[in-house]
């Protein structure tokens, strides 16, 4: 089997997160592959619809939950729109897992602050559940999540679950104008909410994912709160084809996002040429 | 490794033997449309080849990374999808008369194809293929192989090397090539009418100025040794060594002139007076390795660090203004290897996933589905092409992603000339060693 040959997965469950974002729960069709499959938080895969092509997403479910993986996607391109036409029981191709991982072991014994915007929650959600499934090994867990509007918030059931847990501090926000009359969360852009929540950077790690503009204005706030550059993690989402460091597409200067990433510390990102 | 003298008849017998044992033989062939143009193509008989013809229009990479290659086949069923694997073992092949720059390009690409995960499709073909290089007379004023650490008789990537013993037209073609300069059709090169003007296109001697000459053949690897074993006669006559040395010297001089004109020579000085140190007994290096290092000490060696430090240099803003983003340079390049992966239906519900050549000068190359594009304009895209070849790849894999074949400059419809641009960059690196922002 050559390295571009995918495994077949069956779509077991489909959840509509927002009007344009959908989550698939997937299981490997070959039992031997299913049993042997292992991954770590932060890794990604090449998902494919046969006849349409491949697309790159993170694995959105945590490695602590065995036997299946989940991916969340927005139907914007050829492949993701084809994925929206699939139903439960249909076949999807998968190659992976690829890339590096979030350093869960390094975070153990510390507090973790998660900051995510819009459709960037899936890679963070994988780490959130990984941490929550091993809850006793971490100190405070703070989640700050925002989207343009209430209807753009993904994983709404899980947000409700996190909100009800006493061992999680959840801050939800929507951009001004995105709130509904019964919205109980915050209204305001994420950097403002991070400032308001003011999680301590002492003895803590931050995981930040979102659109470039959100990241740009959130990082200075985290720095002010005392988070060191090498304690702030994010993922870069460059366009990829092979996922294996061969196709020459995802590099930022000398760094191949598919192999050196997708997880980087702020300290590492500051060394990259400004081309992402 | 031993050296032998092989005649055209010996090579003809070799090709016949290989073809009879189901080995693919690929060689430069004069194109049917124009005998002055050449392409690497499968041959059945040695007589179809034009070994000493002009530089083939495309490099050898297509025999290892085909322009469009099936990765798997799929067929949709009512209740699922059937997948069919493609083989990763390949028919044995011999490439006869590879240009040294093209052979080196293939070996350079082994690094990216092998790091982390091994690309079995690439290495399957690599293992099945034996590359016999032919020392190159130096094609025209766009050749700059010695500026990137190679040379017209370099053996990197080759399993064996043939050096022509004599070639009447070398000197004459050199003069013509000088006059031609950077004419768009640089491929005309040395396939010119002979001095009396009698030979024309279609004439066998015009297509192959080496017709009739014998070669000094030297195995470089065990694979090459196996291929050449029993072929030709032992190297006995010192005059043959003289002839091979004369050929190599003349070729090196031609490329050295180009490299000096581009400002890519080490210290800006030519080093022509090298002593050719071939030993008939052991078939050693054509050049004494120490002298080779001196002569080939590359001008571009300053670039990896300088380019990394000068990502935002002013120069990038103007360099790419002429680029159309057509990708011709990448298609003919011996080392450009970027690819796309797409599904193509053959019939309803069935088709193949393919790997197709792609190119970083395309506006869509890095465009995200969201519309965001990290390389928004041709400036960023051209910078990527240059730094990938002369900074990223050398720093990552310890090899320059360029073999100095000059095809990009010959193919460019807008007159972009990478060798000249390299000359400017090297000049800048020498005059602004600490970087523009320092």
PDB file of C-alpha atoms in Angstrom, chain B residues 318-422:
ATOM      1  CA  UNK B 318      10.859  44.117  -8.546  1.00  0.00           C
ATOM      2  CA  UNK B 319      12.255  40.697  -9.419  1.00  0.00           C
ATOM      3  CA  UNK B 320       8.915  39.050 -10.102  1.00  0.00           C
ATOM      4  CA  UNK B 321       7.251  41.876 -12.031  1.00  0.00           C
ATOM      5  CA  UNK B 322       7.590  40.037 -15.319  1.00  0.00           C
ATOM      6  CA  UNK B 323       6.392  36.654 -14.058  1.00  0.00           C
ATOM      7  CA  UNK B 324       3.072  35.494 -15.559  1.00  0.00           C
ATOM      8  CA  UNK B 325       2.814  32.602 -13.104  1.00  0.00           C
ATOM      9  CA  UNK B 326       2.547  30.161 -16.017  1.00  0.00           C
ATOM     10  CA  UNK B 327       4.688  27.432 -14.470  1.00  0.00           C
ATOM     11  CA  UNK B 328       6.799  26.640 -17.539  1.00  0.00           C
ATOM     12  CA  UNK B 329       9.938  26.947 -15.406  1.00  0.00           C
ATOM     13  CA  UNK B 330       8.683  24.344 -12.941  1.00  0.00           C
ATOM     14  CA  UNK B 331       7.602  21.948 -15.690  1.00  0.00           C
ATOM     15  CA  UNK B 332      11.045  21.841 -17.294  1.00  0.00           C
ATOM     16  CA  UNK B 333      12.997  22.080 -14.019  1.00  0.00           C
ATOM     17  CA  UNK B 334      15.027  19.034 -13.054  1.00  0.00           C
ATOM     18  CA  UNK B 335      14.236  19.488  -9.351  1.00  0.00           C
ATOM     19  CA  UNK B 336      10.800  21.165  -9.050  1.00  0.00           C
ATOM     20  CA  UNK B 337       8.658  18.479  -7.474  1.00  0.00           C
ATOM     21  CA  UNK B 338       5.533  20.161  -6.045  1.00  0.00           C
ATOM     22  CA  UNK B 339       2.382  18.213  -6.706  1.00  0.00           C
ATOM     23  CA  UNK B 340      -1.351  18.257  -6.306  1.00  0.00           C
ATOM     24  CA  UNK B 341      -3.592  15.302  -5.438  1.00  0.00           C
ATOM     25  CA  UNK B 342      -6.913  15.154  -7.277  1.00  0.00           C
ATOM     26  CA  UNK B 343      -9.625  12.620  -8.076  1.00  0.00           C
ATOM     27  CA  UNK B 344     -10.564  12.088 -11.700  1.00  0.00           C
ATOM     28  CA  UNK B 345     -13.574  10.061 -12.776  1.00  0.00           C
ATOM     29  CA  UNK B 346     -12.999   7.602 -15.616  1.00  0.00           C
ATOM     30  CA  UNK B 347     -16.620   6.539 -15.753  1.00  0.00           C
ATOM     31  CA  UNK B 348     -19.697   6.893 -13.580  1.00  0.00           C
ATOM     32  CA  UNK B 349     -18.728   6.105  -9.994  1.00  0.00           C
ATOM     33  CA  UNK B 350     -15.234   4.929 -10.870  1.00  0.00           C
ATOM     34  CA  UNK B 351     -11.933   6.656 -11.362  1.00  0.00           C
ATOM     35  CA  UNK B 352      -8.506   7.302  -9.963  1.00  0.00           C
ATOM     36  CA  UNK B 353      -6.867   9.485  -7.399  1.00  0.00           C
ATOM     37  CA  UNK B 354      -3.908  11.083  -9.129  1.00  0.00           C
ATOM     38  CA  UNK B 355      -0.813  12.973  -8.224  1.00  0.00           C
ATOM     39  CA  UNK B 356      -0.313  15.739 -10.783  1.00  0.00           C
ATOM     40  CA  UNK B 357       2.573  18.167 -11.159  1.00  0.00           C
ATOM     41  CA  UNK B 358       1.811  21.533  -9.626  1.00  0.00           C
ATOM     42  CA  UNK B 359       3.823  24.731  -9.359  1.00  0.00           C
ATOM     43  CA  UNK B 360       4.346  27.331  -6.670  1.00  0.00           C
ATOM     44  CA  UNK B 361       4.025  30.280  -9.083  1.00  0.00           C
ATOM     45  CA  UNK B 362       0.309  29.630  -9.447  1.00  0.00           C
ATOM     46  CA  UNK B 363      -1.955  32.089  -7.622  1.00  0.00           C
ATOM     47  CA  UNK B 364      -4.106  29.243  -6.263  1.00  0.00           C
ATOM     48  CA  UNK B 365      -1.187  27.205  -4.984  1.00  0.00           C
ATOM     49  CA  UNK B 366      -1.487  28.267  -1.347  1.00  0.00           C
ATOM     50  CA  UNK B 367      -4.973  29.822  -1.411  1.00  0.00           C
ATOM     51  CA  UNK B 368      -7.108  28.691   1.531  1.00  0.00           C
ATOM     52  CA  UNK B 369     -10.765  27.792   1.108  1.00  0.00           C
ATOM     53  CA  UNK B 370     -11.550  30.878   3.195  1.00  0.00           C
ATOM     54  CA  UNK B 371      -9.978  33.108   0.558  1.00  0.00           C
ATOM     55  CA  UNK B 372      -6.930  33.858   2.674  1.00  0.00           C
ATOM     56  CA  UNK B 373      -3.712  33.414   0.720  1.00  0.00           C
ATOM     57  CA  UNK B 374      -0.344  33.541   2.486  1.00  0.00           C
ATOM     58  CA  UNK B 375       1.394  34.235  -0.840  1.00  0.00           C
ATOM     59  CA  UNK B 376      -0.842  36.922  -2.234  1.00  0.00           C
ATOM     60  CA  UNK B 377       1.167  38.223  -5.166  1.00  0.00           C
ATOM     61  CA  UNK B 378       3.794  37.032  -7.606  1.00  0.00           C
ATOM     62  CA  UNK B 379       6.388  38.713  -5.392  1.00  0.00           C
ATOM     63  CA  UNK B 380       5.814  36.226  -2.571  1.00  0.00           C
ATOM     64  CA  UNK B 381       5.459  33.344  -4.998  1.00  0.00           C
ATOM     65  CA  UNK B 382       8.690  34.063  -6.835  1.00  0.00           C
ATOM     66  CA  UNK B 383      10.497  34.570  -3.545  1.00  0.00           C
ATOM     67  CA  UNK B 384       9.232  31.154  -2.465  1.00  0.00           C
ATOM     68  CA  UNK B 385      10.616  29.561  -5.619  1.00  0.00           C
ATOM     69  CA  UNK B 386      14.054  31.082  -5.104  1.00  0.00           C
ATOM     70  CA  UNK B 387      14.326  30.523  -1.367  1.00  0.00           C
ATOM     71  CA  UNK B 388      13.009  26.972  -1.653  1.00  0.00           C
ATOM     72  CA  UNK B 389      15.818  26.141  -4.066  1.00  0.00           C
ATOM     73  CA  UNK B 390      18.670  28.120  -2.550  1.00  0.00           C
ATOM     74  CA  UNK B 391      17.865  28.413   1.149  1.00  0.00           C
ATOM     75  CA  UNK B 392      15.103  26.138   2.446  1.00  0.00           C
ATOM     76  CA  UNK B 393      16.258  22.957   0.736  1.00  0.00           C
ATOM     77  CA  UNK B 394      19.982  23.476   1.427  1.00  0.00           C
ATOM     78  CA  UNK B 395      19.304  24.258   5.092  1.00  0.00           C
ATOM     79  CA  UNK B 396      16.873  21.395   5.475  1.00  0.00           C
ATOM     80  CA  UNK B 397      18.455  18.722   3.292  1.00  0.00           C
ATOM     81  CA  UNK B 398      22.002  19.912   2.690  1.00  0.00           C
ATOM     82  CA  UNK B 399      21.573  20.090  -1.081  1.00  0.00           C
ATOM     83  CA  UNK B 400      20.855  22.916  -3.514  1.00  0.00           C
ATOM     84  CA  UNK B 401      17.516  22.349  -5.238  1.00  0.00           C
ATOM     85  CA  UNK B 402      18.931  23.368  -8.610  1.00  0.00           C
ATOM     86  CA  UNK B 403      21.295  21.607 -10.989  1.00  0.00           C
ATOM     87  CA  UNK B 404      22.187  24.553 -13.184  1.00  0.00           C
ATOM     88  CA  UNK B 405      20.583  23.080 -16.307  1.00  0.00           C
ATOM     89  CA  UNK B 406      19.274  26.512 -17.282  1.00  0.00           C
ATOM     90  CA  UNK B 407      15.974  25.190 -18.645  1.00  0.00           C
ATOM     91  CA  UNK B 408      13.909  27.668 -16.599  1.00  0.00           C
ATOM     92  CA  UNK B 409      15.636  30.586 -18.297  1.00  0.00           C
ATOM     93  CA  UNK B 410      15.245  29.032 -21.741  1.00  0.00           C
ATOM     94  CA  UNK B 411      11.581  28.192 -21.216  1.00  0.00           C
ATOM     95  CA  UNK B 412      10.439  31.491 -19.717  1.00  0.00           C
ATOM     96  CA  UNK B 413       8.146  33.363 -22.056  1.00  0.00           C
ATOM     97  CA  UNK B 414       8.692  36.584 -20.126  1.00  0.00           C
ATOM     98  CA  UNK B 415      12.464  36.437 -20.193  1.00  0.00           C
ATOM     99  CA  UNK B 416      12.938  35.787 -16.480  1.00  0.00           C
ATOM    100  CA  UNK B 417      16.458  34.503 -16.075  1.00  0.00           C
ATOM    101  CA  UNK B 418      17.166  32.652 -12.855  1.00  0.00           C
ATOM    102  CA  UNK B 419      20.941  32.390 -13.441  1.00  0.00           C
ATOM    103  CA  UNK B 420      21.162  36.161 -13.841  1.00  0.00           C
ATOM    104  CA  UNK B 421      18.975  36.722 -10.795  1.00  0.00           C
ATOM    105  CA  UNK B 422      21.246  34.423  -8.808  1.00  0.00           C
TER     106      UNK B 422
END
